[in-house]
Amino acid sequence: MRLGFRALAAMGIPEQLAQVQEKVRGAVAARAAAVTTPEAPVRLVAVSKTKPVEDLKAAYDAGHRHFGENYVQELVEKSPQMPADVQWHFIGHLQSNKVGMLVKGCPGLTCLETIDSEKLARTVDKAWKAAYPERPLGVMVQVNSSGEETKNGVEPSEVADLCKVIATECEGLRLVGLMTIGAPDYSGCRTEDFETLKRCRAEAAAAIGVETDALELSMGMSADYENAIREGSTSVRVGSSIFGARHYPAKS
Ligand SMILES: *Cc1c(COP(=O)(O)O)cnc(C)c1O
């Protein structure tokens, strides 16, 4: 049977999604077998940046609800076109001057994974409380685990203090955990990145007086999500393995 390109693309997403879900399950099972402690299930966030809404709908129709986006403008355009029960994760660098647009434009925002300063935390806290006083926004602190200067994220030594500010002074926010990208080229996390993130989590949990397991780890992308799950990730952000390679428009 010959399939046109559109038909192939339309069929591809549910199948690719199913394949990634299966690998997530396999890695969770492998981890559970290795460590004997009861394991929390792992959330799969489908990263849909640059992809058209019809691609997101294909994953939604296949039962998927967690989607990740990197750009405020793109998220606020897509969010009203998707059903209200989509759980959106913001995973891109967020500038303070875009916070208002993000909060107003995406009421379904479930988790903002890229808090990288106290100033940003306080700005988001204020904006979220004003707009949705009944529901705190889940947030993660983004950690610069690779130590590269060009990378966004908080230095590992500053993570616990920032987590404490969020947990104790920001009523509009709920601290969900820590996030890292690892290597800047999307090639995934190295052992040091996983180790650094786990050490930061232990320090943050001690600083705010909760169990280590109460804080999640968002690590793992297409290149490394199975490995990240074995390393203890609770939330993986997978884009190209579900939606195909991204094509960025040429800059003119
Ligand atoms: C784009 C992106 C991803 C997904 O990357 P893939 O390699 O396509 O899976 C995950 N996390 C962040 C922060 C991203 O920007």
GROMACS .gro file of C-alpha atoms and ligand atoms in nm:
model
  267
    1MET     CA    1   0.000   0.000   0.000
    2ARG     CA    2   0.133   0.344  -0.084
    3LEU     CA    3   0.075   0.623   0.159
    4GLY     CA    4   0.101   0.988   0.079
    5PHE     CA    5   0.323   1.205   0.297
    6ARG     CA    6   0.028   1.359   0.485
    7ALA     CA    7  -0.128   1.021   0.559
    8LEU     CA    8   0.206   0.895   0.681
    9ALA     CA    9   0.250   1.196   0.906
   10ALA     CA   10  -0.109   1.166   1.036
   11MET     CA   11  -0.056   0.797   1.122
   12GLY     CA   12   0.290   0.844   1.257
   13ILE     CA   13   0.224   1.036   1.576
   14PRO     CA   14   0.000   0.788   1.762
   15GLU     CA   15   0.235   0.506   1.671
   16GLN     CA   16   0.545   0.698   1.771
   17LEU     CA   17   0.372   0.804   2.091
   18ALA     CA   18   0.286   0.440   2.165
   19GLN     CA   19   0.646   0.340   2.101
   20VAL     CA   20   0.780   0.603   2.343
   21GLN     CA   21   0.516   0.505   2.604
   22GLU     CA   22   0.627   0.143   2.571
   23LYS     CA   23   0.994   0.237   2.621
   24VAL     CA   24   0.899   0.448   2.924
   25ARG     CA   25   0.716   0.148   3.073
   26GLY     CA   26   1.011  -0.078   2.998
   27ALA     CA   27   1.259   0.157   3.165
   28VAL     CA   28   1.032   0.202   3.470
   29ALA     CA   29   1.002  -0.176   3.502
   30ALA     CA   30   1.378  -0.220   3.469
   31ARG     CA   31   1.436   0.043   3.735
   32ALA     CA   32   1.178  -0.109   3.971
   33ALA     CA   33   1.342  -0.450   3.931
   34ALA     CA   34   1.683  -0.299   4.006
   35VAL     CA   35   1.604  -0.100   4.319
   36THR     CA   36   1.328  -0.298   4.496
   37THR     CA   37   1.169   0.018   4.645
   38PRO     CA   38   0.821   0.104   4.518
   39GLU     CA   39   0.855   0.326   4.217
   40ALA     CA   40   0.651   0.632   4.130
   41PRO     CA   41   0.518   0.624   3.776
   42VAL     CA   42   0.698   0.842   3.525
   43ARG     CA   43   0.520   1.124   3.346
   44LEU     CA   44   0.573   1.155   2.972
   45VAL     CA   45   0.558   1.517   2.854
   46ALA     CA   46   0.516   1.537   2.477
   47VAL     CA   47   0.725   1.832   2.362
   48SER     CA   48   0.538   1.990   2.074
   49LYS     CA   49   0.731   2.310   2.006
   50THR     CA   50   0.725   2.418   1.639
   51LYS     CA   51   0.463   2.149   1.563
   52PRO     CA   52   0.117   2.237   1.427
   53VAL     CA   53  -0.194   2.196   1.644
   54GLU     CA   54  -0.310   1.901   1.431
   55ASP     CA   55  -0.003   1.708   1.548
   56LEU     CA   56  -0.091   1.781   1.911
   57LYS     CA   57  -0.450   1.672   1.843
   58ALA     CA   58  -0.326   1.342   1.702
   59ALA     CA   59  -0.144   1.274   2.031
   60TYR     CA   60  -0.443   1.402   2.232
   61ASP     CA   61  -0.680   1.171   2.044
   62ALA     CA   62  -0.444   0.884   2.126
   63GLY     CA   63  -0.508   0.967   2.494
   64HIS     CA   64  -0.213   1.191   2.570
   65ARG     CA   65  -0.264   1.493   2.800
   66HIS     CA   66   0.076   1.635   2.903
   67PHE     CA   67   0.231   1.868   2.647
   68GLY     CA   68   0.545   2.080   2.670
   69GLU     CA   69   0.611   2.408   2.489
   70ASN     CA   70   0.915   2.640   2.485
   71TYR     CA   71   0.789   2.971   2.351
   72VAL     CA   72   0.526   3.189   2.520
   73GLN     CA   73   0.383   3.325   2.195
   74GLU     CA   74   0.346   2.976   2.049
   75LEU     CA   75   0.190   2.834   2.366
   76VAL     CA   76  -0.073   3.107   2.398
   77GLU     CA   77  -0.167   3.056   2.033
   78LYS     CA   78  -0.200   2.679   2.065
   79SER     CA   79  -0.355   2.649   2.410
   80PRO     CA   80  -0.704   2.785   2.321
   81GLN     CA   81  -0.715   2.553   2.019
   82MET     CA   82  -0.672   2.243   2.236
   83PRO     CA   83  -0.925   2.085   2.476
   84ALA     CA   84  -0.934   2.234   2.827
   85ASP     CA   85  -0.805   1.919   2.999
   86VAL     CA   86  -0.460   1.944   2.840
   87GLN     CA   87  -0.191   1.981   3.104
   88TRP     CA   88   0.064   2.226   2.972
   89HIS     CA   89   0.428   2.234   3.080
   90PHE     CA   90   0.633   2.542   3.000
   91ILE     CA   91   0.992   2.428   2.943
   92GLY     CA   92   1.158   2.723   2.766
   93HIS     CA   93   1.354   3.016   2.902
   94LEU     CA   94   1.107   3.266   3.051
   95GLN     CA   95   1.171   3.639   3.063
   96SER     CA   96   0.996   3.838   3.336
   97ASN     CA   97   0.826   4.063   3.080
   98LYS     CA   98   0.646   3.761   2.926
   99VAL     CA   99   0.505   3.628   3.253
  100GLY     CA  100   0.176   3.818   3.227
  101MET     CA  101   0.115   3.694   2.874
  102LEU     CA  102   0.191   3.334   2.974
  103VAL     CA  103  -0.035   3.338   3.282
  104LYS     CA  104  -0.332   3.503   3.110
  105GLY     CA  105  -0.292   3.315   2.784
  106CYS     CA  106  -0.259   2.964   2.927
  107PRO     CA  107  -0.504   2.891   3.213
  108GLY     CA  108  -0.427   2.519   3.170
  109LEU     CA  109  -0.064   2.569   3.268
  110THR     CA  110   0.020   2.281   3.502
  111CYS     CA  111   0.392   2.319   3.552
  112LEU     CA  112   0.644   2.591   3.479
  113GLU     CA  113   0.967   2.392   3.470
  114THR     CA  114   1.214   2.675   3.417
  115ILE     CA  115   1.228   2.896   3.725
  116ASP     CA  116   1.588   3.019   3.725
  117SER     CA  117   1.593   3.315   3.964
  118GLU     CA  118   1.426   3.444   4.278
  119LYS     CA  119   1.307   3.746   4.082
  120LEU     CA  120   1.132   3.527   3.828
  121ALA     CA  121   0.978   3.312   4.103
  122ARG     CA  122   0.834   3.620   4.276
  123THR     CA  123   0.707   3.769   3.949
  124VAL     CA  124   0.529   3.445   3.853
  125ASP     CA  125   0.393   3.404   4.208
  126LYS     CA  126   0.237   3.750   4.204
  127ALA     CA  127   0.087   3.715   3.855
  128TRP     CA  128  -0.051   3.364   3.920
  129LYS     CA  129  -0.207   3.451   4.259
  130ALA     CA  130  -0.379   3.751   4.104
  131ALA     CA  131  -0.521   3.549   3.813
  132TYR     CA  132  -0.599   3.211   3.977
  133PRO     CA  133  -0.605   3.252   4.358
  134GLU     CA  134  -0.773   2.913   4.406
  135ARG     CA  135  -0.499   2.696   4.250
  136PRO     CA  136  -0.122   2.724   4.306
  137LEU     CA  137   0.095   2.677   3.998
  138GLY     CA  138   0.336   2.383   3.995
  139VAL     CA  139   0.692   2.497   3.932
  140MET     CA  140   1.034   2.342   3.896
  141VAL     CA  141   1.371   2.503   3.945
  142GLN     CA  142   1.592   2.466   3.639
  143VAL     CA  143   1.946   2.364   3.731
  144ASN     CA  144   2.252   2.436   3.521
  145SER     CA  145   2.394   2.092   3.584
  146SER     CA  146   2.656   2.105   3.312
  147GLY     CA  147   2.825   2.421   3.438
  148GLU     CA  148   2.831   2.581   3.095
  149GLU     CA  149   2.818   2.959   3.105
  150THR     CA  150   2.582   2.993   2.812
  151LYS     CA  151   2.320   2.775   2.973
  152ASN     CA  152   2.012   2.888   3.157
  153GLY     CA  153   1.943   2.756   3.501
  154VAL     CA  154   2.054   2.810   3.857
  155GLU     CA  155   2.402   2.715   3.974
  156PRO     CA  156   2.383   2.393   4.179
  157SER     CA  157   2.507   2.573   4.492
  158GLU     CA  158   2.208   2.814   4.478
  159VAL     CA  159   1.930   2.562   4.420
  160ALA     CA  160   1.840   2.487   4.782
  161ASP     CA  161   1.802   2.857   4.872
  162LEU     CA  162   1.578   2.925   4.575
  163CYS     CA  163   1.366   2.618   4.652
  164LYS     CA  164   1.326   2.742   5.008
  165VAL     CA  165   1.205   3.084   4.893
  166ILE     CA  166   0.948   2.918   4.665
  167ALA     CA  167   0.830   2.670   4.928
  168THR     CA  168   0.804   2.918   5.215
  169GLU     CA  169   0.735   3.260   5.061
  170CYS     CA  170   0.545   3.204   4.737
  171GLU     CA  171   0.185   3.109   4.820
  172GLY     CA  172   0.083   3.104   4.456
  173LEU     CA  173   0.345   2.842   4.368
  174ARG     CA  174   0.384   2.476   4.454
  175LEU     CA  175   0.740   2.346   4.432
  176VAL     CA  176   0.722   2.027   4.224
  177GLY     CA  177   1.091   1.952   4.176
  178LEU     CA  178   1.403   2.019   3.972
  179MET     CA  179   1.466   2.016   3.600
  180THR     CA  180   1.778   1.996   3.384
  181ILE     CA  181   1.850   1.987   3.013
  182GLY     CA  182   2.202   1.847   3.042
  183ALA     CA  183   2.414   1.903   2.737
  184PRO     CA  184   2.309   2.212   2.538
  185ASP     CA  185   2.282   2.033   2.204
  186TYR     CA  186   1.992   1.804   2.312
  187SER     CA  187   2.231   1.510   2.314
  188GLY     CA  188   2.109   1.435   2.665
  189CYS     CA  189   2.238   1.418   3.019
  190ARG     CA  190   2.573   1.275   3.116
  191THR     CA  191   2.631   1.087   3.440
  192GLU     CA  192   2.749   1.413   3.604
  193ASP     CA  193   2.421   1.586   3.514
  194PHE     CA  194   2.213   1.311   3.676
  195GLU     CA  195   2.439   1.307   3.983
  196THR     CA  196   2.429   1.686   4.018
  197LEU     CA  197   2.051   1.698   3.991
  198LYS     CA  198   2.008   1.424   4.251
  199ARG     CA  199   2.251   1.597   4.488
  200CYS     CA  200   2.063   1.928   4.444
  201ARG     CA  201   1.736   1.751   4.519
  202ALA     CA  202   1.874   1.606   4.844
  203GLU     CA  203   1.998   1.951   4.950
  204ALA     CA  204   1.670   2.120   4.858
  205ALA     CA  205   1.461   1.857   5.038
  206ALA     CA  206   1.675   1.901   5.352
  207ALA     CA  207   1.647   2.281   5.330
  208ILE     CA  208   1.266   2.275   5.319
  209GLY     CA  209   1.221   1.975   5.546
  210VAL     CA  210   1.054   1.723   5.313
  211GLU     CA  211   1.139   1.370   5.201
  212THR     CA  212   1.368   1.351   4.899
  213ASP     CA  213   1.098   1.164   4.708
  214ALA     CA  214   0.859   1.456   4.756
  215LEU     CA  215   1.057   1.643   4.489
  216GLU     CA  216   1.045   1.530   4.128
  217LEU     CA  217   1.326   1.519   3.874
  218SER     CA  218   1.251   1.636   3.521
  219MET     CA  219   1.535   1.498   3.312
  220GLY     CA  220   1.553   1.302   2.988
  221MET     CA  221   1.472   1.393   2.627
  222SER     CA  222   1.454   1.187   2.306
  223ALA     CA  223   1.825   1.107   2.322
  224ASP     CA  224   1.835   0.986   2.681
  225TYR     CA  225   1.493   0.935   2.836
  226GLU     CA  226   1.525   0.562   2.902
  227ASN     CA  227   1.861   0.616   3.068
  228ALA     CA  228   1.721   0.914   3.262
  229ILE     CA  229   1.438   0.696   3.399
  230ARG     CA  230   1.690   0.437   3.515
  231GLU     CA  231   1.874   0.724   3.687
  232GLY     CA  232   1.557   0.821   3.874
  233SER     CA  233   1.377   1.070   3.651
  234THR     CA  234   1.006   1.112   3.728
  235SER     CA  235   0.921   1.329   3.427
  236VAL     CA  236   1.068   1.295   3.078
  237ARG     CA  237   1.030   1.556   2.803
  238VAL     CA  238   1.022   1.387   2.464
  239GLY     CA  239   0.975   1.579   2.140
  240SER     CA  240   1.127   1.449   1.819
  241SER     CA  241   1.075   1.079   1.900
  242ILE     CA  242   0.699   1.145   1.912
  243PHE     CA  243   0.645   1.426   1.660
  244GLY     CA  244   0.940   1.378   1.425
  245ALA     CA  245   1.233   1.612   1.363
  246ARG     CA  246   1.170   1.982   1.407
  247HIS     CA  247   1.201   2.217   1.114
  248TYR     CA  248   1.280   2.572   1.213
  249PRO     CA  249   1.190   2.836   0.957
  250ALA     CA  250   1.501   2.992   0.807
  251LYS     CA  251   1.572   3.331   0.961
  252SER     CA  252   1.552   3.609   0.705
  253LIG     C1  253   1.300   2.069   2.278
  253LIG     C2  254   1.316   2.027   2.419
  253LIG     C3  255   1.297   1.894   2.459
  253LIG     C4  256   1.265   1.781   2.363
  253LIG     O1  257   1.378   1.750   2.285
  253LIG     P1  258   1.380   1.620   2.188
  253LIG     O2  259   1.523   1.596   2.168
  253LIG     O3  260   1.308   1.661   2.065
  253LIG     O4  261   1.310   1.511   2.259
  253LIG     C5  262   1.306   1.865   2.595
  253LIG     N1  263   1.334   1.959   2.685
  253LIG     C6  264   1.356   2.088   2.650
  253LIG     C7  265   1.386   2.188   2.755
  253LIG     C8  266   1.348   2.126   2.517
  253LIG     O5  267   1.371   2.253   2.483
   0.00000   0.00000   0.00000
